[in-house]
Short mmCIF file of C-alpha atoms in Angstrom, two decimals:
data_model
loop_
_atom_site.label_atom_id
_atom_site.label_comp_id
_atom_site.label_asym_id
_atom_site.label_seq_id
_atom_site.Cartn_x
_atom_site.Cartn_y
_atom_site.Cartn_z
CA MET A 1 -7.12 21.96 -17.45
CA SER A 2 -6.35 18.36 -16.39
CA ARG A 3 -3.66 17.77 -13.85
CA MET A 4 -3.44 13.99 -14.55
CA PRO A 5 0.25 12.92 -14.40
CA THR A 6 1.84 10.27 -16.56
CA THR A 7 1.08 7.15 -14.64
CA ILE A 8 -0.91 3.93 -14.98
CA ILE A 9 -3.84 5.98 -16.01
CA ALA A 10 -1.83 7.53 -18.78
CA LEU A 11 -1.37 4.01 -20.12
CA ALA A 12 -5.06 3.75 -20.47
CA VAL A 13 -5.14 7.20 -22.23
CA LEU A 14 -2.50 6.23 -24.67
CA SER A 15 -4.02 2.87 -25.41
CA PHE A 16 -7.64 3.77 -25.88
CA SER A 17 -7.79 7.62 -26.04
CA LEU A 18 -10.91 7.72 -23.92
CA LEU A 19 -9.98 10.69 -21.70
CA THR A 20 -10.83 13.48 -24.19
CA GLY A 21 -13.95 14.06 -22.26
CA CYS A 22 -12.31 14.19 -18.84
CA GLN A 23 -13.71 16.94 -16.56
CA SER A 24 -11.72 19.94 -15.69
CA LEU A 25 -10.23 20.08 -12.18
CA THR A 26 -10.86 23.85 -11.97
CA ASP A 27 -13.49 24.47 -9.23
CA THR A 28 -16.35 25.15 -11.57
CA ASP A 29 -18.67 25.56 -8.61
CA SER A 30 -16.94 28.57 -7.31
CA ASN A 31 -19.26 31.04 -9.09
CA LYS A 32 -22.44 29.18 -8.04
CA GLU A 33 -24.61 30.66 -5.47
CA ILE A 34 -24.17 28.80 -2.19
CA THR A 35 -27.08 28.66 0.22
CA ASP A 36 -26.65 29.61 3.83
CA PRO A 37 -25.12 28.54 6.05
CA ALA A 38 -21.90 28.50 4.16
CA PRO A 39 -20.15 25.08 4.10
CA VAL A 40 -17.20 24.41 6.37
CA LYS A 41 -13.98 24.27 4.33
CA LEU A 42 -11.64 21.61 5.42
CA ARG A 43 -8.10 21.47 3.96
CA VAL A 44 -6.85 17.90 3.50
CA VAL A 45 -3.24 17.13 2.59
CA ARG A 46 -2.80 13.79 0.81
CA ARG A 47 0.22 12.08 -0.47
CA GLU A 48 -0.47 11.57 -4.23
CA SER A 49 0.68 8.14 -5.35
CA VAL A 50 1.73 7.49 -8.89
CA PHE A 51 -0.53 4.57 -8.74
CA GLN A 52 -3.56 6.78 -8.19
CA PRO A 53 -3.93 10.43 -9.14
CA ILE A 54 -6.37 12.54 -7.04
CA ASN A 55 -9.33 14.36 -8.56
CA LEU A 56 -9.60 17.69 -6.87
CA ASN A 57 -13.19 18.49 -7.83
CA PRO A 58 -15.29 15.40 -8.52
CA GLU A 59 -19.04 15.07 -8.14
CA THR A 60 -18.55 13.32 -4.82
CA ARG A 61 -17.01 16.56 -3.41
CA THR A 62 -20.19 18.42 -4.45
CA SER A 63 -22.45 15.72 -3.02
CA ILE A 64 -20.65 15.77 0.34
CA ARG A 65 -20.83 19.50 0.51
CA ASP A 66 -24.60 19.53 -0.26
CA THR A 67 -25.33 16.62 2.18
CA ILE A 68 -23.34 17.44 5.31
CA GLY A 69 -22.15 21.05 4.68
CA VAL A 70 -18.45 20.28 4.41
CA ASP A 71 -16.29 21.28 1.42
CA ILE A 72 -13.19 19.13 1.16
CA LEU A 73 -10.18 21.00 -0.28
CA ILE A 74 -7.61 18.40 -1.30
CA GLU A 75 -4.02 19.54 -1.47
CA PRO A 76 -1.99 16.73 -3.10
CA VAL A 77 1.76 16.38 -2.39
CA PRO A 78 3.90 14.20 -4.55
CA SER A 79 5.26 11.14 -2.70
CA ASN A 80 8.84 12.00 -3.22
CA ASN A 81 8.36 15.44 -1.61
CA PHE A 82 5.99 14.43 1.16
CA SER A 83 8.36 14.06 4.20
CA SER A 84 9.83 17.59 3.75
CA LYS A 85 6.48 19.08 3.16
CA LEU A 86 5.07 17.40 6.31
CA THR A 87 7.86 18.81 8.48
CA LEU A 88 7.29 22.25 7.20
CA MET A 89 3.53 22.15 7.66
CA LEU A 90 3.71 21.00 11.24
CA VAL A 91 6.06 23.76 12.41
CA SER A 92 4.26 26.43 10.52
CA GLU A 93 1.12 28.38 11.60
CA ASN A 94 -0.59 27.54 8.27
CA VAL A 95 -1.67 23.91 9.03
CA PRO A 96 -4.32 22.00 7.21
CA ASP A 97 -7.20 20.28 8.99
CA LEU A 98 -6.46 16.68 8.08
CA ILE A 99 -3.23 14.99 6.85
CA GLU A 100 -2.87 11.51 5.40
CA LEU A 101 0.37 9.89 6.51
CA GLY A 102 2.13 6.55 7.30
CA TYR A 103 2.77 4.77 10.53
CA MET A 104 6.24 5.99 11.24
CA ASP A 105 5.09 9.65 10.83
CA LEU A 106 2.26 8.83 13.23
CA LEU A 107 4.68 7.65 15.76
CA ARG A 108 7.31 10.32 15.38
CA TYR A 109 4.99 13.40 15.32
CA GLY A 110 2.16 12.04 17.47
CA SER A 111 4.68 11.49 20.25
CA GLU A 112 5.80 15.14 19.91
CA ASN A 113 2.25 16.52 20.40
CA HIS A 114 1.81 17.72 16.76
CA PHE A 115 -1.45 15.88 16.43
CA ALA A 116 -4.69 16.43 18.33
CA PRO A 117 -5.73 13.63 20.74
CA LEU A 118 -9.10 12.65 19.41
CA ASP A 119 -10.72 10.58 22.15
CA GLN A 120 -12.96 13.31 23.49
CA TRP A 121 -14.25 14.17 19.92
CA ILE A 122 -14.70 10.43 19.07
CA GLU A 123 -16.68 9.93 22.20
CA THR A 124 -19.12 12.80 21.47
CA SER A 125 -18.97 13.14 17.53
CA ALA A 126 -17.98 9.80 15.98
CA PRO A 127 -20.63 7.05 16.61
CA ASN A 128 -19.91 5.30 13.31
CA PHE A 129 -16.12 5.00 13.94
CA LYS A 130 -16.81 3.89 17.54
CA ALA A 131 -19.04 1.17 16.23
CA PHE A 132 -16.40 0.10 13.76
CA VAL A 133 -13.76 -0.20 16.45
CA GLU A 134 -16.10 -2.07 18.78
CA LYS A 135 -16.44 -4.59 15.89
CA HIS A 136 -12.69 -4.73 15.39
CA PRO A 137 -11.19 -4.07 18.80
CA GLU A 138 -7.72 -5.07 17.69
CA LEU A 139 -7.61 -1.53 16.09
CA ASN A 140 -6.98 -0.26 19.59
CA ARG A 141 -3.41 -1.31 19.18
CA LEU A 142 -2.91 1.72 17.01
CA LYS A 143 -3.39 4.12 19.83
CA ILE A 144 -0.41 5.93 21.41
CA ASP A 145 -0.59 6.23 25.23
CA ASP A 146 -3.95 4.62 24.88
CA LYS A 147 -5.19 7.61 22.98
CA TRP A 148 -6.26 8.02 19.40
CA PHE A 149 -3.89 10.32 17.47
CA GLY A 150 -5.19 9.35 14.05
CA PHE A 151 -8.04 7.53 12.22
CA PRO A 152 -6.68 4.39 10.60
CA ILE A 153 -7.64 4.12 6.93
CA THR A 154 -9.62 0.78 6.88
CA SER A 155 -10.88 -1.53 4.28
CA VAL A 156 -14.17 -3.33 4.01
CA ASN A 157 -14.12 -6.42 1.74
CA PRO A 158 -10.33 -6.18 1.41
CA LEU A 159 -8.30 -7.84 -1.39
CA PRO A 160 -5.18 -9.95 -0.73
CA SER A 161 -2.33 -7.58 0.13
CA ALA A 162 0.86 -9.65 0.18
CA ALA A 163 3.55 -9.48 -2.50
CA HIS A 164 3.63 -12.52 -4.69
CA PRO A 165 5.92 -13.75 -7.40
CA VAL A 166 4.08 -13.37 -10.74
CA ILE A 167 5.41 -14.93 -13.97
CA ARG A 168 4.66 -15.10 -17.62
CA SER A 169 3.16 -18.67 -17.38
CA ASP A 170 2.70 -18.92 -21.25
CA LEU A 171 6.52 -18.79 -21.58
CA LEU A 172 7.01 -21.64 -19.08
CA GLU A 173 4.84 -23.71 -21.47
CA GLN A 174 6.63 -22.39 -24.56
CA LEU A 175 10.01 -23.32 -23.22
CA ASN A 176 8.87 -26.66 -21.89
CA LEU A 177 9.72 -25.60 -18.34
CA ASN A 178 8.04 -27.06 -15.29
CA VAL A 179 6.17 -24.70 -12.90
CA PRO A 180 8.81 -23.95 -10.33
CA GLY A 181 8.24 -25.32 -6.82
CA THR A 182 11.12 -23.75 -4.99
CA TYR A 183 12.84 -20.40 -5.07
CA ASP A 184 15.96 -22.02 -6.50
CA GLU A 185 13.79 -23.41 -9.34
CA LEU A 186 12.26 -20.03 -9.88
CA LEU A 187 15.74 -18.63 -10.55
CA ASP A 188 16.50 -21.44 -12.93
CA SER A 189 13.36 -20.64 -14.83
CA LEU A 190 14.20 -16.90 -15.04
CA ILE A 191 17.75 -17.74 -16.15
CA ALA A 192 16.08 -19.83 -18.95
CA PHE A 193 13.97 -16.91 -19.83
CA LYS A 194 17.04 -14.76 -20.09
CA ALA A 195 18.76 -17.27 -22.31
CA ALA A 196 15.76 -17.42 -24.65
CA PHE A 197 15.08 -13.71 -24.72
CA PRO A 198 18.51 -12.09 -24.07
CA ASP A 199 17.34 -8.55 -25.12
CA GLN A 200 14.39 -8.44 -22.71
CA ALA A 201 14.16 -7.33 -19.07
CA ILE A 202 13.27 -10.39 -17.05
CA TRP A 203 12.58 -9.36 -13.34
CA ILE A 204 11.43 -5.67 -13.25
CA ASN A 205 11.19 -3.98 -9.83
CA GLN A 206 9.44 -0.75 -8.58
CA GLY A 207 9.78 0.80 -5.25
CA GLY A 208 13.59 0.88 -5.17
CA THR A 209 15.71 -1.31 -2.92
CA ARG A 210 13.16 -0.93 -0.03
CA GLY A 211 10.40 -2.26 -2.21
CA LEU A 212 12.47 -5.11 -3.45
CA ILE A 213 13.56 -6.42 -0.07
CA SER A 214 10.15 -5.95 1.45
CA ASN A 215 8.70 -8.11 -1.28
CA VAL A 216 11.16 -11.01 -1.11
CA SER A 217 12.31 -11.15 2.54
CA TYR A 218 9.42 -12.79 4.28
CA PRO A 219 8.79 -15.49 1.59
CA LEU A 220 12.50 -16.38 1.64
CA GLY A 221 12.51 -16.91 5.46
CA SER A 222 13.19 -13.49 7.04
CA GLY A 223 11.28 -10.24 6.78
CA PHE A 224 11.18 -6.51 6.20
CA SER A 225 8.11 -4.43 6.12
CA LEU A 226 7.57 -1.70 3.50
CA THR A 227 5.60 0.47 5.96
CA THR A 228 7.17 -0.28 9.35
CA SER A 229 10.64 -1.81 8.53
CA TYR A 230 10.21 -4.30 11.41
CA TYR A 231 7.99 -7.33 10.84
CA PHE A 232 6.32 -10.09 12.82
CA GLU A 233 7.96 -13.51 12.77
CA ASP A 234 5.46 -16.22 13.50
CA SER A 235 7.58 -19.33 12.87
CA MET A 236 8.55 -19.35 16.58
CA ASP A 237 6.22 -19.60 19.60
CA PRO A 238 5.43 -17.05 20.79
CA GLY A 239 5.85 -14.91 17.68
CA ARG A 240 8.16 -11.88 17.82
CA TYR A 241 8.63 -8.51 16.08
CA LYS A 242 12.02 -8.40 14.41
CA TYR A 243 14.20 -6.16 12.38
CA GLY A 244 15.03 -8.82 9.82
CA PRO A 245 18.30 -7.55 8.34
CA ALA A 246 19.90 -7.68 11.80
CA HIS A 247 19.46 -11.52 11.94
CA GLN A 248 21.61 -14.18 10.28
CA GLU A 249 18.76 -15.66 8.23
CA PHE A 250 18.75 -12.40 6.12
CA ILE A 251 21.76 -13.72 4.36
CA HIS A 252 19.48 -16.02 2.28
CA ILE A 253 17.71 -12.93 0.95
CA LEU A 254 21.09 -11.38 -0.10
CA GLN A 255 22.24 -14.60 -1.70
CA PHE A 256 19.04 -14.87 -3.76
CA LEU A 257 19.25 -11.36 -4.97
CA ARG A 258 23.01 -11.47 -5.67
CA GLN A 259 22.49 -14.52 -7.84
CA ALA A 260 19.58 -12.92 -9.66
CA TYR A 261 21.64 -9.84 -10.30
CA GLN A 262 24.78 -11.73 -11.45
CA GLU A 263 22.76 -13.89 -13.82
CA LYS A 264 21.24 -10.67 -15.36
CA VAL A 265 17.84 -11.84 -14.32
CA LEU A 266 17.13 -8.92 -11.89
CA ASP A 267 16.97 -5.63 -13.75
CA PRO A 268 20.27 -3.81 -13.32
CA PHE A 269 18.32 -0.57 -12.58
CA TYR A 270 16.14 -2.19 -9.88
CA ALA A 271 17.00 0.49 -7.39
CA ILE A 272 15.98 3.39 -9.62
CA SER A 273 13.26 2.04 -11.94
CA THR A 274 10.11 4.09 -11.86
CA VAL A 275 6.56 2.93 -11.53
CA ASP A 276 5.90 4.20 -15.08
CA GLU A 277 8.72 1.98 -16.43
CA TRP A 278 7.56 -0.92 -14.37
CA GLN A 279 4.02 -0.67 -15.76
CA GLN A 280 5.10 -0.05 -19.37
CA LYS A 281 7.41 -3.03 -19.55
CA LEU A 282 5.03 -5.49 -17.97
CA SER A 283 2.17 -4.26 -20.07
CA SER A 284 4.15 -4.40 -23.28
CA GLY A 285 5.86 -7.73 -22.83
CA GLU A 286 9.34 -6.31 -22.33
CA ALA A 287 9.46 -7.74 -18.76
CA LEU A 288 8.39 -11.30 -17.88
CA PHE A 289 8.43 -11.48 -14.07
CA TYR A 290 7.61 -9.27 -11.06
CA PHE A 291 7.27 -9.68 -7.32
CA ASP A 292 4.55 -7.43 -6.03
CA PHE A 293 0.94 -7.20 -4.96
CA PRO A 294 -1.15 -9.37 -7.28
CA VAL A 295 -3.96 -6.84 -7.76
CA ASN A 296 -2.39 -5.63 -11.16
CA ILE A 297 -2.22 -9.08 -12.68
CA GLU A 298 -5.35 -8.58 -14.82
CA ASN A 299 -4.29 -5.05 -15.79
CA PHE A 300 -1.19 -6.45 -17.40
CA ASN A 301 -3.04 -9.42 -18.86
CA LEU A 302 -5.56 -7.17 -20.60
CA ALA A 303 -2.78 -5.19 -22.22
CA LEU A 304 -0.83 -8.27 -23.27
CA ARG A 305 -3.85 -10.05 -24.69
CA GLN A 306 -4.16 -7.18 -27.23
CA GLN A 307 -0.79 -8.33 -28.54
CA ASN A 308 -1.35 -12.09 -28.36
CA PRO A 309 -4.35 -13.90 -26.69
CA ASN A 310 -1.86 -16.48 -25.29
CA TYR A 311 0.25 -14.04 -23.33
CA HIS A 312 -0.53 -14.52 -19.62
CA PHE A 313 0.77 -13.60 -16.18
CA ALA A 314 -0.03 -15.90 -13.28
CA PRO A 315 0.96 -16.03 -9.57
CA LEU A 316 3.24 -18.69 -8.13
CA LEU A 317 1.54 -19.71 -4.92
CA LYS A 318 3.52 -22.66 -3.59
CA LEU A 319 7.12 -21.75 -3.86
CA LYS A 320 9.22 -23.17 -0.93
CA ASN A 321 12.17 -21.36 0.57
CA ILE A 322 15.53 -22.93 1.73
CA THR A 323 13.86 -24.28 4.91
CA GLY A 324 10.97 -25.93 2.90
CA GLU A 325 8.31 -23.35 3.93
CA SER A 326 5.88 -21.71 1.67
CA ARG A 327 4.82 -18.39 3.20
CA MET A 328 3.46 -15.00 2.30
CA SER A 329 2.94 -12.20 4.88
CA TYR A 330 -0.38 -10.54 4.44
CA GLN A 331 -0.84 -7.05 5.81
CA TYR A 332 -3.60 -6.90 8.46
CA GLN A 333 -6.62 -6.82 6.20
CA ILE A 334 -8.96 -4.40 7.88
CA HIS A 335 -6.35 -1.68 8.19
CA ALA A 336 -5.29 -0.62 4.68
CA MET A 337 -1.73 0.26 3.81
CA HIS A 338 -0.77 1.40 7.39
CA ARG A 339 -2.03 4.84 6.59
CA TYR A 340 -3.99 7.38 8.78
CA TYR A 341 -5.78 10.60 8.82
CA VAL A 342 -4.55 12.87 11.54
CA VAL A 343 -5.85 16.25 12.73
CA PRO A 344 -3.06 18.71 13.48
CA ALA A 345 -3.20 20.20 17.02
CA LYS A 346 -3.24 23.66 15.61
CA SER A 347 -6.32 23.08 13.53
CA GLU A 348 -9.17 25.29 14.33
CA SER A 349 -11.74 22.77 12.90
CA ILE A 350 -11.08 19.63 14.96
CA GLU A 351 -14.67 18.79 15.66
CA ALA A 352 -15.70 19.30 12.00
CA ALA A 353 -12.85 17.15 10.81
CA VAL A 354 -13.86 14.32 13.21
CA LYS A 355 -17.46 14.60 12.14
CA LEU A 356 -16.54 14.42 8.51
CA ILE A 357 -14.37 11.34 8.95
CA ASP A 358 -17.19 9.74 11.04
CA TRP A 359 -19.77 10.46 8.37
CA LEU A 360 -17.59 8.74 5.77
CA TYR A 361 -17.63 5.62 8.03
CA SER A 362 -21.43 5.64 7.80
CA GLU A 363 -23.25 3.41 5.39
CA GLU A 364 -24.24 6.42 3.34
CA GLY A 365 -20.83 8.01 3.35
CA THR A 366 -18.93 4.74 2.54
CA ALA A 367 -21.22 4.04 -0.38
CA LEU A 368 -20.85 7.54 -1.80
CA VAL A 369 -17.07 7.73 -1.69
CA ASN A 370 -16.53 4.23 -2.88
CA TYR A 371 -19.08 3.80 -5.57
CA GLY A 372 -20.09 7.32 -6.52
CA ILE A 373 -23.55 8.82 -6.81
CA GLN A 374 -26.00 5.97 -7.03
CA GLN A 375 -28.23 7.14 -9.90
CA ASN A 376 -25.05 7.92 -11.98
CA GLY A 377 -23.16 4.72 -11.26
CA TYR A 378 -24.74 1.69 -9.78
CA THR A 379 -27.90 -0.06 -8.65
CA ILE A 380 -28.67 -2.05 -5.48
CA ALA A 381 -31.02 -5.05 -5.67
CA GLU A 382 -31.36 -7.56 -2.81
CA GLY A 383 -28.48 -6.06 -0.99
CA LYS A 384 -26.02 -6.49 -4.00
CA MET A 385 -24.48 -3.46 -5.67
CA THR A 386 -23.96 -3.68 -9.40
CA ILE A 387 -22.20 -1.07 -11.60
CA ASN A 388 -24.21 0.32 -14.46
CA PRO A 389 -23.56 -1.37 -17.83
CA GLU A 390 -22.38 1.86 -19.53
CA LEU A 391 -19.65 2.36 -16.86
CA PHE A 392 -18.66 -1.29 -17.00
CA GLN A 393 -18.22 -1.02 -20.82
CA ARG A 394 -16.23 2.28 -20.49
CA TYR A 395 -13.67 0.93 -18.06
CA HIS A 396 -13.63 -2.82 -18.35
CA GLU A 397 -11.38 -3.02 -21.50
CA LEU A 398 -8.98 -0.31 -20.19
CA PRO A 399 -5.77 -1.38 -18.51
CA PHE A 400 -5.95 0.06 -15.09
CA GLY A 401 -9.55 1.03 -15.88
CA PHE A 402 -10.44 0.81 -12.16
CA ARG A 403 -7.84 3.44 -11.25
CA LEU A 404 -9.14 5.62 -13.98
CA MET A 405 -12.74 5.18 -12.81
CA GLN A 406 -11.71 6.16 -9.26
CA TYR A 407 -10.08 9.33 -10.60
CA GLU A 408 -12.85 10.41 -12.99
CA ARG A 409 -15.65 9.76 -10.50
CA GLY A 410 -13.84 10.86 -7.39
CA THR A 411 -14.19 7.52 -5.62
CA GLY A 412 -11.77 5.43 -3.48
CA GLN A 413 -8.23 6.70 -3.42
CA GLY A 414 -9.17 8.95 -6.42
CA PHE A 415 -10.50 11.56 -3.99
CA PHE A 416 -10.90 11.13 -0.22
CA THR A 417 -12.10 8.29 2.09
CA PRO A 418 -11.00 6.67 5.33
CA SER A 419 -12.97 3.49 4.63
CA LEU A 420 -12.20 1.71 1.28
CA ASP A 421 -14.19 -1.09 -0.39
CA MET A 422 -11.47 -2.79 -2.20
CA SER A 423 -13.72 -5.50 -3.76
CA TYR A 424 -15.41 -2.91 -6.01
CA GLN A 425 -12.58 -3.57 -8.32
CA TYR A 426 -14.21 -6.90 -9.17
CA GLN A 427 -17.11 -4.86 -10.66
CA ILE A 428 -14.63 -3.51 -13.32
CA GLN A 429 -12.43 -6.62 -13.54
CA PRO A 430 -14.55 -9.75 -12.86
CA GLU A 431 -11.69 -11.82 -14.37
CA LEU A 432 -9.50 -10.83 -11.36
CA GLU A 433 -11.90 -12.25 -8.78
CA PRO A 434 -10.99 -15.96 -9.27
CA ILE A 435 -7.34 -15.14 -9.35
CA MET A 436 -7.59 -13.32 -5.90
CA LYS A 437 -9.79 -15.97 -4.48
CA GLU A 438 -7.17 -18.58 -5.35
CA ILE A 439 -4.46 -16.41 -3.65
CA GLU A 440 -6.73 -15.82 -0.65
CA ASN A 441 -7.32 -19.55 -0.15
CA SER A 442 -3.50 -20.40 -0.46
CA PRO A 443 -2.19 -22.30 2.56
CA ALA A 444 1.01 -20.10 2.41
CA ASN A 445 -0.92 -17.01 3.67
CA ARG A 446 -0.11 -15.72 7.07
CA THR A 447 -1.70 -12.49 8.29
CA SER A 448 0.57 -10.03 9.95
CA PRO A 449 -0.72 -8.54 13.21
CA LEU A 450 -1.08 -4.83 13.81
CA PRO A 451 1.88 -2.99 15.43
CA PRO A 452 1.96 -3.24 19.22
CA PRO A 453 0.41 -0.39 21.29
CA LEU A 454 3.12 2.04 22.46
CA THR A 455 3.47 4.76 25.00
CA LYS A 456 4.57 8.15 23.85
CA GLU A 457 8.13 7.57 24.94
CA GLU A 458 8.17 4.23 23.27
CA ALA A 459 6.73 5.64 20.02
CA LYS A 460 9.26 8.37 19.84
CA ARG A 461 12.16 5.90 20.53
CA VAL A 462 10.80 3.31 17.97
CA ALA A 463 10.55 5.96 15.33
CA ALA A 464 14.11 7.18 15.99
CA LEU A 465 15.57 3.69 16.03
CA VAL A 466 13.82 2.63 12.71
CA THR A 467 15.13 5.88 11.07
CA LYS A 468 18.69 5.18 12.30
CA LEU A 469 18.65 1.55 11.33
CA ASP A 470 17.15 2.15 7.88
CA GLN A 471 19.79 4.80 7.11
CA ILE A 472 22.58 2.36 7.85
CA LEU A 473 20.84 -0.46 5.96
CA PHE A 474 20.09 1.35 2.76
CA LYS A 475 23.52 3.07 2.61
CA GLU A 476 25.22 -0.42 2.23
CA ILE A 477 22.75 -3.14 1.21
CA ASP A 478 22.97 -2.54 -2.57
CA GLN A 479 26.74 -3.13 -2.36
CA TYR A 480 25.94 -6.80 -1.25
CA ILE A 481 23.35 -7.24 -3.92
CA VAL A 482 25.46 -6.07 -6.85
CA GLY A 483 28.69 -7.76 -5.65
CA GLU A 484 30.69 -4.76 -4.44
CA LYS A 485 30.96 -6.37 -0.96
CA SER A 486 31.46 -9.98 -0.13
CA LEU A 487 28.50 -11.78 1.39
CA ALA A 488 30.96 -13.34 3.79
CA SER A 489 31.43 -9.97 5.44
CA TYR A 490 27.82 -9.34 5.97
CA ASP A 491 27.60 -10.97 9.42
CA THR A 492 30.50 -9.10 10.88
CA ASP A 493 30.05 -5.89 8.96
CA LEU A 494 26.54 -4.58 8.11
CA ARG A 495 24.63 -6.92 10.47
CA GLN A 496 26.95 -6.02 13.30
CA LYS A 497 26.50 -2.23 12.56
CA LEU A 498 22.69 -2.74 12.81
CA ILE A 499 23.01 -4.44 16.23
CA ASN A 500 25.34 -1.72 17.46
CA ALA A 501 22.86 0.91 16.26
CA GLY A 502 19.94 -0.47 18.39
CA SER A 503 18.18 -3.36 16.57
CA GLU A 504 17.98 -5.32 19.77
CA GLU A 505 16.65 -2.38 21.70
CA LEU A 506 13.92 -1.78 18.97
CA GLU A 507 12.89 -5.45 19.23
CA GLN A 508 12.80 -5.33 22.98
CA LEU A 509 10.48 -2.25 23.00
CA LEU A 510 8.21 -3.74 20.41
CA ASN A 511 7.89 -7.12 22.06
CA GLN A 512 7.46 -5.66 25.55
CA ALA A 513 4.46 -3.71 24.19
CA HIS A 514 3.12 -6.76 22.27
CA GLN A 515 3.26 -8.81 25.53
CA ARG A 516 1.44 -6.13 27.40
CA ALA A 517 -1.30 -6.17 24.81
CA LEU A 518 -1.55 -9.96 25.12
CA GLU A 519 -1.93 -9.77 28.85
CA VAL A 520 -4.77 -7.24 28.67
CA GLN A 521 -6.44 -9.29 25.89
CA ASN A 522 -6.30 -12.44 28.04
#
């Protein structure tokens, strides 16, 4: 039976009822005769995002098994349960062979010797990965103690990956409002939306308070990273890593969010709204503004056009903050989502795991796990890959059809790959490409560098400090947003608590490591 959860893909199911033929996720190959030698079975634990369910037994799994003799057994873990599951896995004797995790977990557990150092295996068994790093030597910053403790998930042909303000532009026209040019004007426009549509949500959020402040902090003149908490501030020379909420300019973020909340523009349930609610309200016209990655714009537009061809979301690319700057912080483009595949030190299949990852970095492996089986999905002519027309027709008119395709075909994040081709989404949604190209060419874009290379001791201390600071921050920050605490007390209360808890030590560690890297580079 299907294990597909109620997510963005469920929206496509409800809208178009095209999933009745979805394959079973039961391992139907288990009764087939397997030729000798038996395939190596590798257990892979992955965090299952609500954005992208994982297919446990797609055709790509069979193809990998037949091609290189490795059978990938995915064990998905819901995002909200991953941290506790990871801790239990690493202290048990029943460890998997590969684990997908984030940067802070890499620092925390890598510095405690839970993961195998991979350099000797990479040297002898990973020529494709070695070649990729030689092409992108800045990836060496992700080492700990100058050793690889994880394979970074990378992206070829990446899409813009910074949060942008996205608004119902048709309503600006309907209400005779000018396109806002500053964040103050944006709030005025959203307040006008609320006056015209008092029963509708205006600004819908997903990802809780952490997602909210990570989206708006850098554009408004400070910063907070969804994946690392600290961020790189490039408005000074030289640039510096900072823990934004511990600096005075963060008050502007709180002022902006406080006003949005008081004017009933910001969803009162911003801290607990689910991704399902976020998607449903934006797709149905119940919500009129969001601040997030722009990759979903055409998904929402497609759903809205079915109600009215004039309904339309568009990004705002030139908004200026209180200092007159227009800026968006792009994640480092080649390294996707600050996520990694690590091999537990207790694994008995380290070499096989390394060889699997390396094959997936090869041209053949990357094509298979991003596009699917060629004869079933796409053609290549003069070096250009084109999706087959019947697949295009199946997925093109589906909201979130690209996610559904990845699930059904076992490609991209819908199964398993350390090397993503993000631009393949244009094959399903060609209307998205000009929007993303406009975003990509915006002068506001600033690419965030990778984290600085740390020693084991530094990695352990950085992880501990970030955990401590975040606990203090998220215990109190909502009180400032909703008005339970005066903004006048922020500087002497919450900000001072963050300084006392080690924000300056964190920044010193990060910037010392950054300076070492620059000296080696020069």
